[in-house]
Amino acid sequence: MSVKEKMRSRYGENWEIKGSYDQNLAAACDNGIFVGKKAGDTVAFLGIPFAKPPVGELRWKRPVKPEESDRVYTAYFNGKTPIQTEWHTEVASYYPQGEDCLYLNVWTNPAFNHGKKPVMVFFHGGSYGWGGTADPLYDGKNFVTNHSDIILVTAGYRTGLMGFVDFSSVPGGDKFPDAPNLGIWDQVEALKWVHRNIEAFGGDPDCVTIFGESAGGGSVSILPFVSEAKGLFKRVIAESGSVALTFSKEECQDFTRRLIKACGAKSMDDLMAYSEAELRTYNEAVNMYNNFPQRDGVLIPEDPYLPYAQGKTKHVDMMIGTNANEINYWVGELGGIVPFRFGIPVKLENDLKKMEPGGVNVVRKFLKGKKGHPTWKIAEFYNEMMFRLPAIRQAEEHCKHGGKAYMYYWKVPSTIKFRGACHAVELAYVFGNLHETIYTGKRGKDHIADLVQRMWVNFAKTGNPSTVPYRWPKYGRKYRATMIIDKNTHVEMSPLDHQRRLLSPLLDYRINPSYADMDYNVPFVRGLAAAGALTLAAVGTAVVKLLKK
């Protein structure tokens, strides 16, 4: 059975229970009584709606609190995956999709009953255009089995075409001012639901940690300065994501232009009239160019680090980190090492064109100082500029006003060739789902998974991720203590400090995976064309997927 067939076989729709039900497996929430399924000592509540379905008049609008109800429903099946292009590394994309996708899942162990439990709420990654809670990598059973004193929640949100699109240039678009950041507003609504209802599952609404990876890491980095989210959580774990994973208003316009061209709409009335099936078809043409959250000057300032620098996030504890070889993830996304080696220099030369001569000289100096194949030199440049240095900047600004931060650097590698410690490789360890080897290659080591889970859980419970025997010092601008997670886990002060000092001034260029205006008329491509090694069209096909799915 293929992965797609397996995912579709897991689908089902929850139903209303008219008769008797096992009250030991039920949780009474403000929008209904939900009955979960037990597996061992763990009870899973799947597919609980946390907002009204964002359909009809609610399409491209902020999420709305669900109606209060005392009706009883099963919570046996995941809600639908948000609309997205099916993609082999986003397993949830093979699960049935739909506009009606605002659902969350809860795992708990009711047998462990020692007062209110800390709550951990996870937001998935997927470049803000893919992903969903149905991905088996995010199944919470093993995590809660290993840590029965924790309640785990995974929450969905609108992605891509439905979650991050700017309609300001479309006639009638002024009626949809929140459309550029709807996925973030969905996450706020999910946290509001958790705050109101998690006690029904045994959780403590005043001890909530939000965590996420990639786009999820970017999301939990934004949420601390969203005023409507204040008081809904007290701790943040950002894995391979930061406020740097955002777009300017200008960058967001390309997606809108491509959407209008693909569907032929003349106004928002036309867009609102399209069926869900039609939108899914149009999504196929534009999903590759999806937006990140927009620095709109309202929810997110043009300088995304500003709220941290102003002390607006100091009320939360933060743990943040990146992986040593983040960019190597895209070896698989581009179809192998050959297109990756051709694509990444083109990305670099496009970014260099946007820099002043001084910035270009810094990049050249960095590359010259690295050893090895040019491909991996450039990859390391992007590891720094897109992931590690933004995480450091975010932690630095957070600490300025007394905020507490902890930094990690993941070095446990994948066994897949050319991947190393790539983007997303830590997820199987964090969730304890080592049998899910899509990123790890082979099954990971249990002792590393046990250690990482204890660190994450200790942070959620106490605000300090230290474990025995690993004392984890707080991060600070002076000592920069960083937990190196490897086969020999240890703390280092200011790792790779020479790279940080050299490249940090380039952060203001806001280098990100946007390639909407990628130019293939650059020296690298011209050289290849002259040598007859690769046609321009082939380069374009490879690069158009660079750093996106």
XYZ file of C-alpha atoms in Angstrom:
549
model
C 0.000 0.000 0.000
C 1.389 3.405 -0.969
C 1.801 6.276 1.492
C -1.129 8.038 -0.165
C -3.340 4.978 0.175
C -2.339 4.549 3.833
C -3.154 8.170 4.636
C -6.520 8.022 2.907
C -7.373 4.795 4.704
C -6.978 6.635 8.020
C -9.677 9.132 7.134
C -13.063 9.180 8.799
C -15.613 11.713 9.945
C -16.588 12.119 13.561
C -20.282 11.860 14.347
C -22.766 12.867 16.991
C -23.502 10.248 19.647
C -27.203 10.045 20.433
C -27.119 7.265 22.995
C -24.829 6.226 25.826
C -21.062 6.668 25.800
C -18.099 5.958 28.066
C -17.916 9.032 30.281
C -14.410 8.037 31.383
C -13.270 8.811 27.835
C -15.208 12.064 27.508
C -14.237 15.710 27.934
C -16.903 18.390 28.327
C -15.868 21.488 26.368
C -17.730 24.694 25.628
C -18.535 23.572 22.069
C -19.485 19.985 22.876
C -18.668 16.830 24.769
C -15.959 14.889 22.939
C -15.339 11.171 23.363
C -11.852 9.895 22.650
C -10.271 6.523 21.985
C -8.046 4.687 24.414
C -4.804 2.956 23.457
C -2.936 1.560 26.444
C -3.056 4.217 29.134
C -3.320 7.045 26.627
C -6.539 8.588 25.335
C -6.509 10.408 21.999
C -9.135 13.013 21.136
C -8.851 13.678 17.408
C -10.545 16.226 15.199
C -12.020 18.614 17.769
C -13.166 21.866 16.105
C -11.677 24.979 17.709
C -13.430 27.466 15.398
C -16.359 27.647 13.045
C -15.553 26.185 9.626
C -13.896 29.021 7.616
C -16.179 28.507 4.627
C -18.831 30.536 2.833
C -18.863 34.088 4.163
C -16.010 33.168 6.530
C -13.627 32.305 3.691
C -10.456 34.408 4.010
C -11.729 35.897 7.272
C -10.415 35.671 10.817
C -11.469 32.494 12.631
C -14.647 32.687 14.678
C -15.252 31.001 18.030
C -17.424 27.884 17.644
C -21.005 27.807 18.891
C -21.520 26.618 22.449
C -23.024 23.169 22.672
C -23.682 20.282 25.049
C -24.063 17.717 22.276
C -21.825 14.645 22.323
C -19.440 13.780 19.517
C -16.836 11.150 18.762
C -13.246 12.399 18.532
C -11.821 9.448 16.624
C -10.521 10.972 13.374
C -8.258 13.854 12.400
C -9.830 16.881 10.785
C -9.045 17.524 7.141
C -5.665 18.772 5.991
C -5.684 22.389 4.747
C -5.687 22.870 0.970
C -2.222 22.263 -0.484
C -0.378 20.508 -3.291
C 0.328 16.855 -2.599
C 4.020 16.428 -1.858
C 6.070 13.372 -0.945
C 7.754 14.843 2.141
C 4.497 16.277 3.479
C 2.633 13.091 4.309
C -0.419 14.962 5.607
C -0.947 16.325 2.089
C -2.165 12.838 1.082
C -4.886 12.952 3.739
C -8.225 14.336 2.488
C -8.062 18.130 2.205
C -10.567 20.921 2.588
C -11.323 24.496 3.582
C -12.923 23.147 6.767
C -9.610 22.391 8.477
C -9.587 24.170 11.854
C -9.334 21.202 14.193
C -7.008 20.095 16.950
C -6.020 16.856 18.670
C -5.411 16.136 22.361
C -3.494 13.254 23.964
C -3.641 12.607 27.681
C -3.158 9.855 30.238
C -6.110 10.080 32.645
C -4.606 7.339 34.839
C -1.874 9.787 35.852
C -3.914 12.147 37.966
C -1.781 14.393 40.163
C -3.346 17.791 39.696
C -3.419 19.994 36.626
C -0.880 18.991 34.016
C 1.370 21.228 31.932
C 0.183 21.521 28.334
C 2.287 21.495 25.165
C 0.675 22.799 21.948
C 2.422 21.980 18.661
C 2.107 23.848 15.352
C 3.413 21.941 12.330
C 5.822 23.133 9.688
C 5.575 23.058 5.917
C 6.803 26.408 4.620
C 3.401 27.933 5.507
C 2.015 26.191 2.432
C 1.933 22.521 3.464
C 1.519 20.232 6.450
C -1.250 19.034 8.718
C -1.957 17.355 12.031
C -2.731 14.023 10.333
C 0.968 13.490 9.629
C 1.904 10.341 11.603
C 5.192 12.008 12.553
C 3.154 14.236 14.909
C 1.122 11.472 16.524
C 1.239 12.125 20.269
C 0.710 8.652 21.694
C 4.379 7.801 22.299
C 5.153 11.241 23.679
C 2.370 11.106 26.270
C 3.059 7.450 27.058
C 6.627 8.461 27.911
C 5.520 11.614 29.761
C 2.160 10.965 31.370
C 2.338 14.206 33.335
C 2.015 16.214 30.089
C -0.995 16.912 27.878
C -0.087 17.244 24.198
C -2.111 19.205 21.651
C -1.498 19.488 17.902
C -3.453 22.205 16.097
C -4.086 22.843 12.428
C -4.234 26.174 10.626
C -4.910 27.459 7.109
C -1.896 27.335 4.805
C -0.923 28.696 1.411
C -3.790 29.902 -0.758
C -6.279 29.964 2.130
C -4.014 31.135 4.937
C -1.476 33.652 3.657
C -2.576 35.784 0.696
C -2.667 39.565 0.218
C -5.798 40.821 -1.550
C -5.065 44.538 -1.172
C -4.543 44.892 -4.940
C -7.767 43.046 -5.847
C -11.046 45.003 -6.145
C -12.962 44.341 -2.947
C -9.824 43.184 -1.159
C -10.216 45.853 1.522
C -12.908 43.644 3.074
C -10.266 40.952 3.760
C -7.559 42.835 5.698
C -6.458 39.814 7.745
C -5.944 37.487 4.772
C -2.126 37.877 4.664
C -1.781 36.324 8.130
C -4.855 34.153 8.634
C -2.809 31.106 9.603
C -1.410 33.029 12.575
C -4.904 34.146 13.600
C -6.009 30.499 13.405
C -3.253 29.596 15.849
C -4.403 32.332 18.232
C -7.946 30.948 18.074
C -6.666 27.438 18.800
C -4.843 28.746 21.878
C -7.995 30.523 23.044
C -9.855 27.225 22.785
C -7.129 25.471 24.750
C -7.246 28.160 27.432
C -11.012 27.768 27.825
C -11.223 23.997 27.644
C -7.997 22.192 28.522
C -8.998 21.713 32.161
C -11.622 19.242 30.915
C -8.704 17.024 29.875
C -6.791 17.557 33.126
C -4.586 20.347 31.830
C -3.440 23.595 33.376
C -4.463 26.592 31.224
C -1.884 28.700 33.037
C 1.019 26.409 32.139
C 0.963 26.174 28.351
C 4.041 25.822 26.149
C 3.737 26.347 22.413
C 6.256 24.676 20.138
C 6.751 24.181 16.447
C 9.248 23.391 13.717
C 10.103 25.356 10.562
C 6.934 27.355 9.783
C 5.731 26.212 13.186
C 8.933 27.571 14.728
C 8.331 30.841 12.909
C 4.745 30.901 14.157
C 5.637 30.426 17.813
C 8.225 33.188 17.388
C 5.532 35.599 16.167
C 2.842 34.694 18.703
C 4.661 36.157 21.770
C 4.111 39.698 20.477
C 0.530 39.213 19.223
C -1.534 41.129 21.767
C -4.572 38.837 21.414
C -2.389 35.865 22.369
C -0.953 37.378 25.540
C -1.720 35.237 28.570
C -2.548 32.151 26.495
C 0.905 30.570 26.961
C 4.004 31.129 29.036
C 6.750 29.291 27.152
C 7.951 28.851 23.571
C 10.100 26.234 21.834
C 11.100 27.310 18.320
C 12.731 24.554 16.269
C 14.439 25.710 13.062
C 12.197 28.745 12.724
C 12.185 32.410 13.732
C 10.623 35.763 12.883
C 12.951 35.861 9.882
C 10.594 33.460 8.060
C 8.377 36.337 6.959
C 7.804 38.307 3.758
C 7.498 42.003 3.050
C 4.298 43.394 1.520
C 6.087 43.658 -1.814
C 7.215 40.031 -1.762
C 3.634 38.925 -1.070
C 2.284 40.533 -4.233
C 3.787 37.931 -6.544
C 1.566 35.188 -5.138
C -1.528 37.352 -5.655
C -0.594 38.116 -9.254
C -0.013 34.446 -9.993
C -3.324 33.483 -8.379
C -5.298 36.044 -10.379
C -3.602 34.938 -13.574
C -4.272 31.255 -12.841
C -7.977 31.640 -12.080
C -8.904 34.692 -14.166
C -10.696 36.434 -11.298
C -11.432 40.138 -11.671
C -12.551 40.829 -8.107
C -13.046 39.313 -4.677
C -16.617 38.461 -5.681
C -15.174 36.139 -8.317
C -12.782 34.553 -5.828
C -15.532 34.062 -3.259
C -17.710 32.378 -5.885
C -15.209 29.646 -6.704
C -15.927 26.214 -5.286
C -13.501 24.426 -3.011
C -12.690 22.033 -5.851
C -11.845 24.942 -8.134
C -9.611 26.517 -5.506
C -7.735 23.267 -5.099
C -7.117 23.245 -8.854
C -5.858 26.834 -8.854
C -3.700 26.020 -5.865
C -1.765 23.571 -8.013
C -0.567 26.503 -10.097
C 0.478 28.785 -7.235
C 1.321 26.701 -4.164
C 4.983 26.576 -5.156
C 5.053 30.360 -4.687
C 3.147 30.530 -1.402
C 3.745 33.404 0.990
C 5.197 33.454 4.453
C 3.459 35.618 7.101
C 3.462 39.225 5.990
C 5.354 42.006 7.725
C 2.282 44.178 7.370
C 3.169 46.767 9.993
C 0.105 45.765 12.018
C 0.512 42.189 13.221
C 4.199 41.942 12.268
C 6.423 45.034 11.903
C 8.700 45.497 8.901
C 11.583 44.842 11.303
C 10.385 41.509 12.722
C 12.919 41.604 15.566
C 11.582 44.952 16.824
C 9.018 43.563 19.304
C 11.809 41.509 20.884
C 14.104 44.528 21.006
C 11.317 46.543 22.652
C 10.805 43.952 25.398
C 7.327 42.928 24.231
C 8.198 39.225 24.541
C 9.953 39.218 27.912
C 6.918 37.673 29.628
C 7.597 34.298 27.972
C 10.433 31.818 28.435
C 12.034 30.803 25.152
C 13.970 27.832 23.901
C 15.205 28.132 20.338
C 17.637 26.289 18.117
C 18.633 25.116 14.686
C 20.172 22.120 12.991
C 23.743 22.014 11.712
C 22.815 21.241 8.095
C 19.376 22.791 7.674
C 19.721 23.497 3.957
C 20.637 19.902 3.108
C 16.956 19.041 3.524
C 16.402 20.582 0.095
C 18.662 18.020 -1.567
C 15.620 15.768 -1.388
C 13.131 18.496 -2.223
C 14.941 19.361 -5.451
C 15.236 15.758 -6.558
C 18.813 14.931 -5.615
C 22.308 16.260 -5.263
C 22.745 17.224 -8.954
C 19.887 19.770 -9.178
C 20.815 20.982 -5.698
C 24.389 21.701 -6.807
C 23.112 23.584 -9.841
C 20.375 25.438 -8.006
C 22.034 26.779 -4.900
C 24.673 28.922 -6.688
C 21.881 30.562 -8.689
C 20.063 31.412 -5.468
C 23.286 32.874 -4.075
C 24.017 35.036 -7.113
C 20.470 36.403 -7.026
C 20.870 37.358 -3.373
C 24.248 38.962 -4.011
C 22.663 41.217 -6.639
C 20.511 42.763 -3.887
C 23.495 43.619 -1.682
C 25.744 46.631 -1.468
C 29.402 46.004 -2.379
C 30.332 45.756 1.289
C 27.832 42.948 1.835
C 29.055 41.101 -1.239
C 32.601 41.318 0.070
C 31.506 39.798 3.385
C 29.904 36.864 1.592
C 32.964 36.331 -0.575
C 35.194 36.430 2.496
C 33.004 33.855 4.253
C 33.021 31.471 1.298
C 36.762 31.852 0.789
C 37.378 30.971 4.416
C 35.417 27.714 4.255
C 36.929 24.416 3.168
C 35.305 21.850 0.934
C 33.125 21.750 -2.160
C 31.540 25.090 -3.197
C 28.072 23.551 -2.812
C 28.558 22.980 0.909
C 30.190 26.365 1.419
C 27.085 28.034 -0.003
C 24.846 25.692 1.972
C 26.593 26.740 5.171
C 26.067 30.387 4.252
C 22.319 29.752 4.047
C 22.345 27.631 7.217
C 23.597 30.759 8.933
C 21.547 33.437 7.177
C 18.162 31.725 7.095
C 18.223 29.783 10.326
C 21.028 30.003 12.868
C 21.760 33.731 12.892
C 18.076 34.751 12.972
C 17.597 32.408 15.952
C 20.594 34.006 17.672
C 19.327 37.516 16.918
C 15.907 36.639 18.281
C 17.387 35.186 21.477
C 19.722 38.171 21.881
C 16.913 40.701 21.648
C 14.733 38.607 23.949
C 17.411 38.601 26.637
C 17.969 42.362 26.548
C 14.914 43.125 28.667
C 15.170 40.195 31.054
C 13.543 37.526 28.934
C 14.842 34.029 29.573
C 16.242 32.102 26.601
C 17.958 28.769 25.982
C 19.787 27.902 22.764
C 20.455 24.509 21.161
C 22.354 23.341 18.095
C 21.315 19.932 16.725
C 24.070 17.767 15.223
C 22.545 14.265 15.258
C 22.568 13.412 11.524
C 20.230 11.662 9.175
C 21.565 8.494 7.589
C 20.276 9.610 4.181
C 23.154 10.532 1.885
C 24.005 14.231 1.666
C 21.527 15.182 4.422
C 23.557 15.430 7.633
C 21.710 17.115 10.494
C 19.152 18.513 8.090
C 15.984 20.523 8.557
C 13.255 18.499 10.344
C 15.550 15.618 11.319
C 14.854 16.170 15.046
C 11.076 15.717 14.840
C 11.053 11.922 15.127
C 13.154 12.243 18.288
C 11.024 14.976 19.832
C 7.777 13.057 19.349
C 9.293 9.677 20.137
C 8.184 8.369 16.748
C 11.497 6.860 15.698
C 9.715 4.464 13.360
C 8.879 7.480 11.164
C 12.142 7.640 9.231
C 11.258 10.031 6.398
C 13.934 12.480 7.588
C 16.180 10.319 9.774
C 16.795 7.599 7.183
C 17.216 4.781 9.683
C 15.552 4.518 13.066
C 17.151 6.958 15.478
C 18.739 6.131 18.823
C 16.278 5.703 21.692
C 18.591 7.263 24.270
C 18.801 10.482 22.240
C 15.012 10.593 21.888
C 14.639 10.026 25.638
C 17.085 12.820 26.441
C 15.566 15.322 24.023
C 12.037 14.637 25.231
C 13.101 15.122 28.850
C 14.705 18.453 27.931
C 11.622 19.651 26.063
C 9.297 18.470 28.849
C 11.409 19.925 31.649
C 11.336 23.265 29.896
C 7.553 23.057 29.532
C 7.127 22.188 33.199
C 9.674 24.481 34.829
C 11.069 26.914 32.257
C 14.463 25.189 32.493
C 15.407 22.373 30.065
C 18.237 21.020 32.221
C 18.301 17.309 32.944
C 20.526 14.997 34.924
C 23.422 15.105 34.144
C 23.061 17.905 31.575
C 22.950 21.362 33.088
C 21.727 23.799 30.430
C 22.770 27.423 31.158
C 20.652 30.336 29.977
C 21.637 32.052 26.766
C 23.156 35.514 26.998
C 25.000 37.973 24.794
C 28.160 37.589 26.863
C 28.604 33.814 27.115
C 26.151 32.480 24.486
C 25.731 29.081 26.134
C 24.490 26.553 23.564
C 23.479 22.935 24.120
C 25.079 20.855 21.362
C 22.768 17.887 20.870
C 24.879 15.078 19.456
C 26.005 11.569 20.336
C 28.103 13.330 22.980
C 25.718 16.077 24.076
C 27.452 19.002 25.767
C 27.408 22.769 26.273
C 29.596 25.128 24.251
C 30.069 28.856 24.715
C 29.701 30.839 21.475
C 30.010 28.003 18.948
C 30.950 29.104 15.421
C 31.488 32.586 16.801
C 33.665 33.692 13.871
C 30.799 33.005 11.478
C 28.340 34.881 13.682
C 30.563 37.936 13.916
C 31.229 38.036 10.186
C 27.706 37.410 8.869
C 25.379 38.979 11.460
C 25.492 42.433 9.800
C 23.883 40.866 6.718
C 20.660 39.990 8.571
C 19.143 43.322 7.594
C 19.034 42.101 3.987
C 16.220 39.756 5.090
C 17.484 36.841 3.003
C 14.685 34.285 2.800
C 13.426 31.513 0.477
C 11.503 33.942 -1.739
C 12.377 33.261 -5.358
C 9.433 34.899 -7.110
C 11.753 37.253 -8.969
C 14.592 34.770 -9.463
C 16.802 35.783 -12.368
C 18.578 33.016 -14.276
C 20.689 35.462 -16.261
C 23.557 35.239 -13.787
C 27.222 34.304 -14.262
C 26.807 30.749 -12.992
C 24.052 29.943 -15.482
C 25.730 31.739 -18.361
C 28.859 29.756 -17.690
C 26.972 26.489 -17.750
C 25.140 27.422 -20.908
C 28.388 28.348 -22.613
C 29.910 25.050 -21.601
C 26.875 23.144 -22.791
C 26.612 21.433 -19.404
C 23.005 22.286 -18.685
C 20.268 24.091 -20.551
C 18.840 27.270 -19.111
C 15.421 25.689 -18.992
C 16.652 22.802 -16.851
C 18.276 25.197 -14.419
C 15.046 27.147 -14.143
C 13.042 24.002 -13.453
C 15.387 23.015 -10.644
C 15.720 26.408 -9.031
C 12.007 27.205 -9.111
C 11.672 24.701 -6.286
C 14.694 25.903 -4.358
C 14.067 26.143 -0.632
C 10.339 25.578 -1.150
C 8.312 22.456 -1.589
